[in-house]
Amino acid sequence: TPGSSSRNLLDMDTFSKSDPVVVLFVQVSGSSEWKEFGRTEVIDNTLNPDFVRKFVLDYYFEEKQNLRFDVWGNSPPRSHSALFGAQDFLGQAFVALGEVIGSQRGRLERPLTGVPGKRCGTILLLAEELSNCRDIVTMQLCANKLDKKDFFGKSDPFLVFYRSNEDGTFTICHKTEVVKNTLNPVWQPFTIPVRALCNGDYDRTVKIDVYDWDRDGSHDFIGEFATSYRELSRAQSQFTVYEVLNPRKKCKKKKYVNSGTVTLLSFSVESEFTFVDYIRGGTQLNFTVAIDFTASNGLPSQPTSLHYASPYQLSAYALALKAVGEIIQDYDSDKLFPAYGFGAKVPPHGKISHQFPLNNNEENPSCAGIEGVLESYLQSLRTVQLYGPTNFAPVINQVAGTAAQVTDGSQYHVLLIITDGVISDMLQTKEAIVTASSLPMSIIIVGVGPAEFEAMEELDGDEVRLSSRGRYAERDIVQFVPFRDYVDDSGNQVLSMARLAKDVLAEIPEQLLSYMKTRDIKPRRADPE
């Protein structure tokens, strides 16, 4: 939720100070259109307002969420007519939500611009995460005297939890295990995010159904009861007993009391640290790029080459690099990105290299910003000879070596490999990834061109955990996508590249959290204001 305040605003009012208000606009993904999201209160007669009203936004690490803050001398009308305004407009600032979250302590100060020839003062943006997003509940339940449903034995009961939605419907959010052949089951304790249980609304109904498990899937309904997060949480001090009722039985039988009872034995809540906690605590994401310079890409000067860049169109390599890099750079304070090529013969001696610096500087392979990486990439295309084979292991080991130097959670590395294809050193690469899986790093692979990418799918490890010589990867750290899946016929390149970035980056926050969790690393506390 960004909050805002402004400093040293332009004084537009001859007789007194201005009466400022901030209007937030959000850019529609993949277009140049801005939509008004909300506005702060008006604060009378000041050039240094501190606004109270907060904007609550959904934050997605993997998307570029562009925001525009317009500051007005008094509240503008909903339709910004040309007549209103010039005299009341105090300036504006453009910022990505990721920049605010990635800045120190979630505080970002930006100059206001937009009034020609005038210094407009600054806007200070503060971002904080809403707290009920992160609570995790552990609870244990047991039941007594449930109805007997099975002909030969007792019942095989399990519970199904549902959260209620705004529209009155229910969504399943948890199933317990089945306890076989008993009317008095004790289920294992289980853990569930508060978000999943009640969407952060403590008084929202949570419905729980009790079923008798049947092998053929036609489970028999025993009964149901309803509660809420608030009611469940009272069990921290006392046992809570719920009557399990079967509405059909209740209607049919006059003497029906219930179909058994369920008791909440224990209930505890703890806060789970989030990705934003670590970023606010100072964890830096270090971005490294590795680009495939093997001969199978085709001669860069030929339009059929995957490295070919026309005056009107970047190559697939450059597009993928820009799409991913422009989001990650918001979380890297020095904006210096090491960039390597692999699979080429490098001047002056024509030696084959699988980790040559694109900027030709062995001592310092870092490029300034994503633009710097693109420049060095285009320069390398003119100086090296595309060759082969396609070896990933050297560059993975290079980044892993850097990641191994700082393992206290203050640095996390993301390696982007862009390749056209068939990998030559699969065994060494698997070994390198399994070793890297215990380090603070993630690997993104974007496959360009028409090749079959089965090997990449294996490295991705979503279906089957990657292993090498009997060792299994500690975490899944690889995400692979084929570039061709994102080239759409409509020609909206901005939108299709946003989709590509979204899919390759979506797993990074979870991967970072899994590293921190296995090492029991807590986020550093952001200094108090």
C-alpha positions as semicolon CSV with decimal commas, in nm:
position;residue;x (nm);y (nm);z (nm)
1;T;0,000;0,000;0,000
2;P;0,182;0,312;-0,111
3;G;0,127;0,620;0,106
4;S;0,251;0,957;-0,005
5;S;0,364;1,301;0,103
6;S;0,506;1,595;-0,087
7;R;0,773;1,855;-0,013
8;N;0,822;2,213;-0,138
9;L;0,531;2,217;-0,379
10;L;0,493;2,500;-0,626
11;D;0,293;2,785;-0,474
12;M;0,010;2,851;-0,720
13;D;-0,215;3,050;-0,495
14;T;-0,140;3,420;-0,470
15;F;-0,327;3,478;-0,146
16;S;-0,244;3,159;0,045
17;K;-0,069;2,825;0,004
18;S;-0,208;2,555;-0,229
19;D;-0,469;2,295;-0,125
20;P;-0,292;1,985;-0,264
21;V;-0,436;1,646;-0,357
22;V;-0,261;1,347;-0,520
23;V;-0,435;1,144;-0,792
24;L;-0,295;0,795;-0,862
25;F;-0,317;0,649;-1,213
26;V;-0,228;0,287;-1,300
27;Q;-0,108;0,197;-1,649
28;V;-0,309;-0,073;-1,823
29;S;-0,073;-0,365;-1,893
30;G;0,060;-0,370;-2,249
31;S;-0,090;-0,035;-2,348
32;S;-0,019;0,335;-2,307
33;E;-0,356;0,396;-2,141
34;W;-0,370;0,525;-1,780
35;K;-0,669;0,464;-1,552
36;E;-0,744;0,664;-1,240
37;F;-0,708;0,436;-0,938
38;G;-0,785;0,675;-0,656
39;R;-0,706;1,008;-0,492
40;T;-0,589;1,127;-0,155
41;E;-0,777;1,372;0,062
42;V;-0,729;1,745;-0,003
43;I;-0,505;1,913;0,255
44;D;-0,574;2,282;0,292
45;N;-0,320;2,555;0,266
46;T;0,020;2,379;0,274
47;L;0,319;2,320;0,049
48;N;0,438;2,018;0,255
49;P;0,137;1,789;0,282
50;D;0,144;1,446;0,450
51;F;-0,148;1,249;0,307
52;V;-0,334;1,002;0,526
53;R;-0,536;0,809;0,268
54;K;-0,350;0,502;0,144
55;F;-0,384;0,324;-0,190
56;V;-0,419;-0,055;-0,158
57;L;-0,275;-0,226;-0,468
58;D;-0,215;-0,591;-0,553
59;Y;0,161;-0,635;-0,599
60;Y;0,309;-0,885;-0,847
61;F;0,686;-0,920;-0,851
62;E;0,675;-1,064;-1,202
63;E;0,492;-0,770;-1,362
64;K;0,596;-0,416;-1,443
65;Q;0,327;-0,216;-1,261
66;N;0,362;0,144;-1,378
67;L;0,213;0,415;-1,158
68;R;0,164;0,788;-1,218
69;F;0,110;1,033;-0,933
70;D;-0,041;1,369;-1,037
71;V;-0,037;1,646;-0,777
72;W;-0,303;1,917;-0,805
73;G;-0,351;2,246;-0,622
74;N;-0,711;2,152;-0,552
75;S;-0,927;1,853;-0,639
76;P;-0,951;1,807;-1,018
77;P;-1,279;1,701;-1,179
78;R;-1,316;1,332;-1,276
79;S;-1,286;1,419;-1,646
80;H;-0,968;1,615;-1,688
81;S;-1,104;1,888;-1,909
82;A;-0,860;2,116;-2,084
83;L;-1,016;2,419;-1,915
84;F;-0,939;2,292;-1,569
85;G;-0,599;2,255;-1,468
86;A;-0,298;2,425;-1,607
87;Q;-0,310;2,677;-1,325
88;D;-0,380;2,410;-1,062
89;F;-0,142;2,136;-1,182
90;L;0,158;2,110;-0,945
91;G;0,351;1,830;-1,118
92;Q;0,367;1,453;-1,159
93;A;0,593;1,155;-1,102
94;F;0,614;0,822;-1,288
95;V;0,733;0,514;-1,099
96;A;0,705;0,133;-1,109
97;L;0,559;-0,027;-0,794
98;G;0,865;-0,257;-0,788
99;E;1,091;0,049;-0,760
100;V;0,914;0,165;-0,444
101;I;0,928;-0,183;-0,288
102;G;1,287;-0,237;-0,402
103;S;1,407;0,096;-0,261
104;Q;1,563;0,123;0,082
105;R;1,305;0,062;0,358
106;G;1,027;0,088;0,096
107;R;1,076;0,469;0,075
108;L;1,126;0,641;-0,259
109;E;1,160;1,013;-0,319
110;R;1,104;1,145;-0,670
111;P;1,116;1,497;-0,815
112;L;0,784;1,621;-0,951
113;T;0,801;1,731;-1,315
114;G;0,561;1,855;-1,579
115;V;0,540;2,230;-1,520
116;P;0,778;2,381;-1,780
117;G;1,056;2,596;-1,640
118;K;0,958;2,540;-1,276
119;R;1,097;2,326;-0,996
120;C;0,794;2,146;-0,862
121;G;0,928;1,996;-0,538
122;T;0,931;1,625;-0,461
123;I;0,694;1,340;-0,379
124;L;0,783;1,081;-0,116
125;L;0,627;0,735;-0,160
126;L;0,612;0,473;0,115
127;A;0,513;0,110;0,057
128;E;0,418;-0,144;0,321
129;E;0,264;-0,489;0,297
130;L;-0,078;-0,552;0,452
131;S;-0,017;-0,779;0,749
132;N;-0,305;-1,027;0,726
133;C;-0,163;-1,156;0,398
134;R;0,109;-1,348;0,576
135;D;-0,046;-1,528;0,875
136;I;-0,036;-1,906;0,871
137;V;-0,259;-2,121;1,092
138;T;-0,183;-2,466;1,230
139;M;-0,478;-2,657;1,373
140;Q;-0,575;-3,008;1,477
141;L;-0,922;-3,158;1,498
142;C;-1,076;-3,483;1,618
143;A;-1,432;-3,621;1,603
144;N;-1,655;-3,831;1,828
145;K;-1,941;-4,070;1,759
146;L;-1,970;-3,997;1,387
147;D;-2,247;-4,180;1,198
148;K;-2,154;-4,526;1,076
149;K;-2,170;-4,532;0,697
150;D;-1,994;-4,851;0,591
151;F;-2,183;-5,179;0,574
152;F;-1,905;-5,401;0,707
153;G;-1,679;-5,173;0,913
154;K;-1,705;-4,832;1,070
155;S;-1,665;-4,510;0,870
156;D;-1,343;-4,380;0,710
157;P;-1,385;-4,008;0,786
158;F;-1,216;-3,702;0,640
159;L;-1,291;-3,326;0,654
160;V;-1,329;-3,078;0,369
161;F;-1,287;-2,704;0,444
162;Y;-1,451;-2,435;0,228
163;R;-1,412;-2,058;0,242
164;S;-1,710;-1,845;0,143
165;N;-1,676;-1,603;-0,147
166;E;-1,820;-1,251;-0,183
167;D;-2,105;-1,387;-0,397
168;G;-2,217;-1,647;-0,141
169;T;-2,057;-1,945;-0,318
170;F;-1,798;-2,171;-0,150
171;T;-1,446;-2,265;-0,261
172;I;-1,267;-2,573;-0,130
173;C;-0,948;-2,473;0,052
174;H;-0,833;-2,784;0,242
175;K;-0,892;-3,160;0,275
176;T;-0,764;-3,362;0,568
177;E;-0,628;-3,711;0,529
178;V;-0,865;-4,009;0,566
179;V;-0,858;-4,192;0,901
180;K;-0,962;-4,553;0,834
181;N;-1,228;-4,755;1,014
182;T;-1,321;-4,538;1,312
183;L;-1,607;-4,319;1,434
184;N;-1,368;-4,127;1,663
185;P;-1,089;-4,009;1,431
186;V;-0,799;-3,784;1,531
187;W;-0,664;-3,603;1,224
188;Q;-0,303;-3,490;1,185
189;P;-0,235;-3,120;1,253
190;F;-0,228;-2,920;0,927
191;T;-0,114;-2,575;0,818
192;I;-0,305;-2,331;0,595
193;P;-0,254;-1,961;0,508
194;V;-0,521;-1,730;0,657
195;R;-0,563;-1,594;0,302
196;A;-0,678;-1,937;0,183
197;L;-0,908;-1,994;0,480
198;C;-1,099;-1,665;0,483
199;N;-0,931;-1,419;0,245
200;G;-0,817;-1,213;0,544
201;D;-1,178;-1,152;0,661
202;Y;-1,190;-1,298;1,015
203;D;-1,571;-1,308;1,033
204;R;-1,632;-1,475;0,697
205;T;-1,801;-1,817;0,713
206;V;-1,578;-2,124;0,696
207;K;-1,786;-2,434;0,613
208;I;-1,659;-2,781;0,704
209;D;-1,807;-3,102;0,562
210;V;-1,747;-3,446;0,713
211;Y;-1,734;-3,735;0,465
212;D;-1,690;-4,109;0,476
213;W;-1,428;-4,210;0,219
214;D;-1,520;-4,472;-0,044
215;R;-1,269;-4,634;-0,277
216;D;-1,483;-4,562;-0,587
217;G;-1,484;-4,186;-0,515
218;S;-1,854;-4,168;-0,424
219;H;-1,779;-4,047;-0,070
220;D;-2,079;-4,048;0,168
221;F;-2,178;-3,720;0,330
222;I;-2,190;-3,755;0,712
223;G;-2,270;-3,396;0,803
224;E;-2,149;-3,037;0,819
225;F;-2,087;-2,742;1,050
226;A;-1,994;-2,376;1,004
227;T;-1,751;-2,150;1,187
228;S;-1,526;-1,850;1,118
229;Y;-1,158;-1,770;1,160
230;R;-1,242;-1,558;1,466
231;E;-1,435;-1,843;1,628
232;L;-1,163;-2,097;1,547
233;S;-0,898;-1,871;1,698
234;R;-1,076;-1,878;2,037
235;A;-0,960;-2,239;2,063
236;Q;-0,619;-2,104;2,160
237;S;-0,758;-2,083;2,514
238;Q;-1,027;-2,356;2,516
239;F;-1,145;-2,664;2,325
240;T;-1,429;-2,583;2,086
241;V;-1,686;-2,855;2,012
242;Y;-1,901;-2,839;1,697
243;E;-2,212;-3,046;1,631
244;V;-2,202;-3,222;1,295
245;L;-2,546;-3,193;1,137
246;N;-2,695;-3,367;0,836
247;P;-2,984;-3,145;0,708
248;R;-3,161;-3,434;0,530
249;K;-3,160;-3,651;0,843
250;K;-3,273;-3,356;1,051
251;C;-3,581;-3,311;0,829
252;K;-3,664;-3,682;0,821
253;K;-3,612;-3,791;1,181
254;K;-3,792;-3,624;1,469
255;K;-3,552;-3,757;1,733
256;Y;-3,237;-3,668;1,534
257;V;-2,978;-3,492;1,754
258;N;-2,664;-3,487;1,542
259;S;-2,429;-3,704;1,337
260;G;-2,146;-3,674;1,589
261;T;-1,923;-3,391;1,707
262;V;-1,593;-3,240;1,593
263;T;-1,354;-3,089;1,847
264;L;-1,086;-2,835;1,768
265;L;-0,792;-2,958;1,975
266;S;-0,539;-2,688;1,896
267;F;-0,507;-2,369;1,693
268;S;-0,197;-2,151;1,656
269;V;-0,102;-1,863;1,427
270;E;0,238;-1,753;1,311
271;S;0,348;-1,493;1,062
272;E;0,517;-1,630;0,754
273;F;0,785;-1,400;0,614
274;T;0,711;-1,277;0,263
275;F;0,927;-1,187;-0,035
276;V;0,860;-0,818;0,038
277;D;0,992;-0,859;0,396
278;Y;1,330;-0,970;0,261
279;I;1,345;-0,699;-0,007
280;R;1,254;-0,432;0,250
281;G;1,512;-0,581;0,485
282;G;1,779;-0,508;0,223
283;T;1,812;-0,834;0,023
284;Q;1,951;-0,743;-0,318
285;L;1,867;-0,935;-0,636
286;N;2,180;-0,965;-0,851
287;F;2,101;-1,020;-1,216
288;T;2,345;-1,195;-1,454
289;V;2,287;-1,260;-1,824
290;A;2,430;-1,537;-2,045
291;I;2,367;-1,535;-2,421
292;D;2,409;-1,819;-2,669
293;F;2,661;-1,735;-2,946
294;T;2,666;-2,079;-3,111
295;A;2,668;-2,111;-3,491
296;S;2,323;-2,275;-3,498
297;N;2,176;-1,925;-3,445
298;G;2,275;-1,833;-3,802
299;L;2,497;-1,547;-3,921
300;P;2,387;-1,228;-3,735
301;S;2,399;-1,029;-4,061
302;Q;2,137;-1,255;-4,224
303;P;1,764;-1,184;-4,170
304;T;1,708;-1,557;-4,097
305;S;1,946;-1,543;-3,796
306;L;1,799;-1,547;-3,446
307;H;2,051;-1,272;-3,362
308;Y;1,946;-1,053;-3,656
309;A;1,827;-0,708;-3,552
310;S;1,662;-0,494;-3,819
311;P;1,634;-0,116;-3,782
312;Y;1,268;-0,172;-3,687
313;Q;1,280;-0,486;-3,476
314;L;1,501;-0,616;-3,194
315;S;1,612;-0,981;-3,210
316;A;1,439;-1,244;-2,996
317;Y;1,749;-1,240;-2,773
318;A;1,728;-0,865;-2,715
319;L;1,350;-0,876;-2,657
320;A;1,374;-1,153;-2,397
321;L;1,664;-0,978;-2,221
322;K;1,473;-0,647;-2,205
323;A;1,147;-0,806;-2,087
324;V;1,305;-0,988;-1,793
325;G;1,579;-0,737;-1,711
326;E;1,357;-0,431;-1,688
327;I;1,160;-0,590;-1,404
328;I;1,454;-0,735;-1,209
329;Q;1,658;-0,414;-1,225
330;D;1,416;-0,244;-0,980
331;Y;1,549;-0,475;-0,706
332;D;1,920;-0,422;-0,773
333;S;2,048;-0,096;-0,625
334;D;2,371;-0,061;-0,827
335;K;2,206;-0,154;-1,161
336;L;2,533;-0,322;-1,269
337;F;2,474;-0,652;-1,447
338;P;2,748;-0,904;-1,535
339;A;2,680;-1,030;-1,890
340;Y;2,846;-1,324;-2,066
341;G;2,835;-1,502;-2,398
342;F;2,900;-1,871;-2,460
343;G;2,980;-2,091;-2,760
344;A;3,190;-1,845;-2,965
345;K;3,549;-1,802;-3,083
346;V;3,676;-1,487;-2,916
347;P;3,941;-1,244;-3,049
348;P;4,232;-1,198;-3,064
349;H;4,331;-1,569;-3,078
350;G;3,998;-1,725;-3,180
351;K;3,981;-1,933;-2,863
352;I;3,643;-2,102;-2,793
353;S;3,486;-1,959;-2,478
354;H;3,176;-2,048;-2,275
355;Q;3,182;-1,747;-2,047
356;F;3,333;-1,446;-2,223
357;P;3,232;-1,101;-2,092
358;L;3,012;-0,921;-2,345
359;N;3,187;-0,591;-2,259
360;N;3,526;-0,754;-2,329
361;N;3,644;-0,671;-1,976
362;E;3,766;-0,984;-1,794
363;E;3,828;-0,787;-1,473
364;N;3,478;-0,637;-1,459
365;P;3,212;-0,802;-1,678
366;S;2,934;-0,575;-1,539
367;C;2,735;-0,352;-1,773
368;A;2,552;-0,037;-1,663
369;G;2,178;-0,106;-1,674
370;I;1,986;-0,320;-1,919
371;E;2,073;-0,071;-2,195
372;G;2,442;-0,133;-2,121
373;V;2,392;-0,511;-2,153
374;L;2,212;-0,465;-2,487
375;E;2,491;-0,240;-2,617
376;S;2,764;-0,491;-2,519
377;Y;2,562;-0,778;-2,669
378;L;2,533;-0,598;-3,007
379;Q;2,904;-0,506;-2,994
380;S;3,002;-0,872;-2,929
381;L;2,797;-0,989;-3,228
382;R;3,025;-0,776;-3,446
383;T;3,353;-0,902;-3,295
384;V;3,321;-1,274;-3,208
385;Q;3,274;-1,573;-3,437
386;L;2,965;-1,784;-3,364
387;Y;3,077;-2,140;-3,306
388;G;2,986;-2,414;-3,053
389;P;2,914;-2,636;-2,866
390;T;2,624;-2,524;-2,640
391;N;2,766;-2,555;-2,287
392;F;2,569;-2,415;-1,990
393;A;2,776;-2,551;-1,701
394;P;3,064;-2,297;-1,709
395;V;2,840;-1,992;-1,671
396;I;2,617;-2,163;-1,409
397;N;2,929;-2,252;-1,208
398;Q;3,059;-1,897;-1,249
399;V;2,744;-1,745;-1,093
400;A;2,727;-2,024;-0,831
401;G;3,084;-1,934;-0,726
402;T;2,976;-1,573;-0,667
403;A;2,655;-1,681;-0,488
404;A;2,855;-1,909;-0,256
405;Q;3,056;-1,611;-0,126
406;V;2,758;-1,448;0,052
407;T;2,499;-1,689;0,191
408;D;2,353;-1,479;0,477
409;G;2,043;-1,381;0,277
410;S;2,160;-1,030;0,188
411;Q;2,233;-1,129;-0,174
412;Y;2,028;-1,347;-0,411
413;H;2,137;-1,419;-0,769
414;V;1,922;-1,463;-1,078
415;L;2,090;-1,598;-1,392
416;L;1,911;-1,552;-1,725
417;I;2,030;-1,789;-1,999
418;I;1,896;-1,722;-2,350
419;T;1,966;-2,006;-2,594
420;D;1,856;-2,148;-2,927
421;G;1,882;-2,494;-2,825
422;V;2,014;-2,832;-2,795
423;I;2,245;-2,849;-2,495
424;S;2,581;-3,025;-2,539
425;D;2,691;-3,068;-2,175
426;M;2,371;-3,204;-2,019
427;L;2,547;-3,415;-1,750
428;Q;2,774;-3,130;-1,638
429;T;2,479;-2,886;-1,643
430;K;2,266;-3,115;-1,425
431;E;2,556;-3,148;-1,183
432;A;2,602;-2,767;-1,177
433;I;2,229;-2,706;-1,112
434;V;2,209;-2,966;-0,833
435;T;2,509;-2,797;-0,665
436;A;2,359;-2,450;-0,721
437;S;2,025;-2,555;-0,570
438;S;2,170;-2,516;-0,219
439;L;2,290;-2,161;-0,295
440;P;2,101;-1,829;-0,301
441;M;2,032;-1,835;-0,676
442;S;1,770;-1,906;-0,942
443;I;1,813;-1,980;-1,313
444;I;1,581;-1,864;-1,589
445;I;1,616;-2,021;-1,935
446;V;1,445;-1,869;-2,240
447;G;1,457;-2,089;-2,551
448;V;1,448;-1,899;-2,881
449;G;1,397;-2,042;-3,228
450;P;1,222;-2,356;-3,355
451;A;1,424;-2,630;-3,176
452;E;1,268;-2,899;-2,958
453;F;1,347;-2,816;-2,598
454;E;1,285;-3,147;-2,415
455;A;1,617;-3,121;-2,229
456;M;1,517;-2,780;-2,092
457;E;1,191;-2,921;-1,961
458;E;1,394;-3,180;-1,769
459;L;1,614;-2,908;-1,618
460;D;1,302;-2,713;-1,517
461;G;1,224;-2,988;-1,266
462;D;0,858;-2,892;-1,217
463;E;0,736;-3,246;-1,283
464;V;1,034;-3,449;-1,160
465;R;1,297;-3,318;-0,918
466;L;1,630;-3,284;-1,101
467;S;1,906;-3,524;-0,996
468;S;2,267;-3,588;-1,087
469;R;2,467;-3,899;-0,998
470;G;2,223;-3,994;-0,725
471;R;2,209;-3,643;-0,571
472;Y;1,876;-3,460;-0,587
473;A;1,838;-3,084;-0,620
474;E;1,765;-2,933;-0,279
475;R;1,519;-2,683;-0,436
476;D;1,366;-2,635;-0,778
477;I;1,565;-2,334;-0,903
478;V;1,513;-2,350;-1,282
479;Q;1,230;-2,198;-1,483
480;F;1,220;-2,257;-1,861
481;V;0,995;-2,102;-2,127
482;P;1,007;-2,120;-2,509
483;F;1,006;-1,769;-2,660
484;R;0,783;-1,880;-2,950
485;D;0,489;-1,934;-2,713
486;Y;0,479;-1,557;-2,658
487;V;0,492;-1,426;-3,012
488;D;0,128;-1,354;-3,085
489;D;-0,033;-1,278;-3,419
490;S;-0,194;-0,956;-3,298
491;G;0,151;-0,796;-3,303
492;N;0,117;-0,642;-2,955
493;Q;0,480;-0,702;-2,865
494;V;0,463;-0,507;-2,536
495;L;0,186;-0,732;-2,410
496;S;0,346;-1,057;-2,527
497;M;0,683;-0,967;-2,368
498;A;0,504;-0,874;-2,044
499;R;0,350;-1,223;-2,049
500;L;0,691;-1,383;-2,106
501;A;0,846;-1,192;-1,814
502;K;0,549;-1,279;-1,595
503;D;0,585;-1,652;-1,661
504;V;0,962;-1,675;-1,612
505;L;0,971;-1,454;-1,303
506;A;0,660;-1,586;-1,126
507;E;0,855;-1,855;-0,936
508;I;1,144;-1,633;-0,818
509;P;0,977;-1,506;-0,494
510;E;0,893;-1,865;-0,388
511;Q;1,243;-1,984;-0,478
512;L;1,400;-1,703;-0,274
513;L;1,171;-1,784;0,022
514;S;1,251;-2,154;0,004
515;Y;1,625;-2,073;0,028
516;M;1,571;-1,842;0,327
517;K;1,344;-2,096;0,498
518;T;1,579;-2,394;0,463
519;R;1,861;-2,179;0,607
520;D;1,636;-2,030;0,877
521;I;1,732;-1,679;0,763
522;K;1,499;-1,409;0,895
523;P;1,461;-1,080;0,709
524;R;1,660;-0,793;0,855
525;R;1,433;-0,545;1,021
526;A;1,400;-0,226;0,823
527;D;1,528;0,062;1,040
528;P;1,246;0,246;1,213
529;E;1,154;0,575;1,053
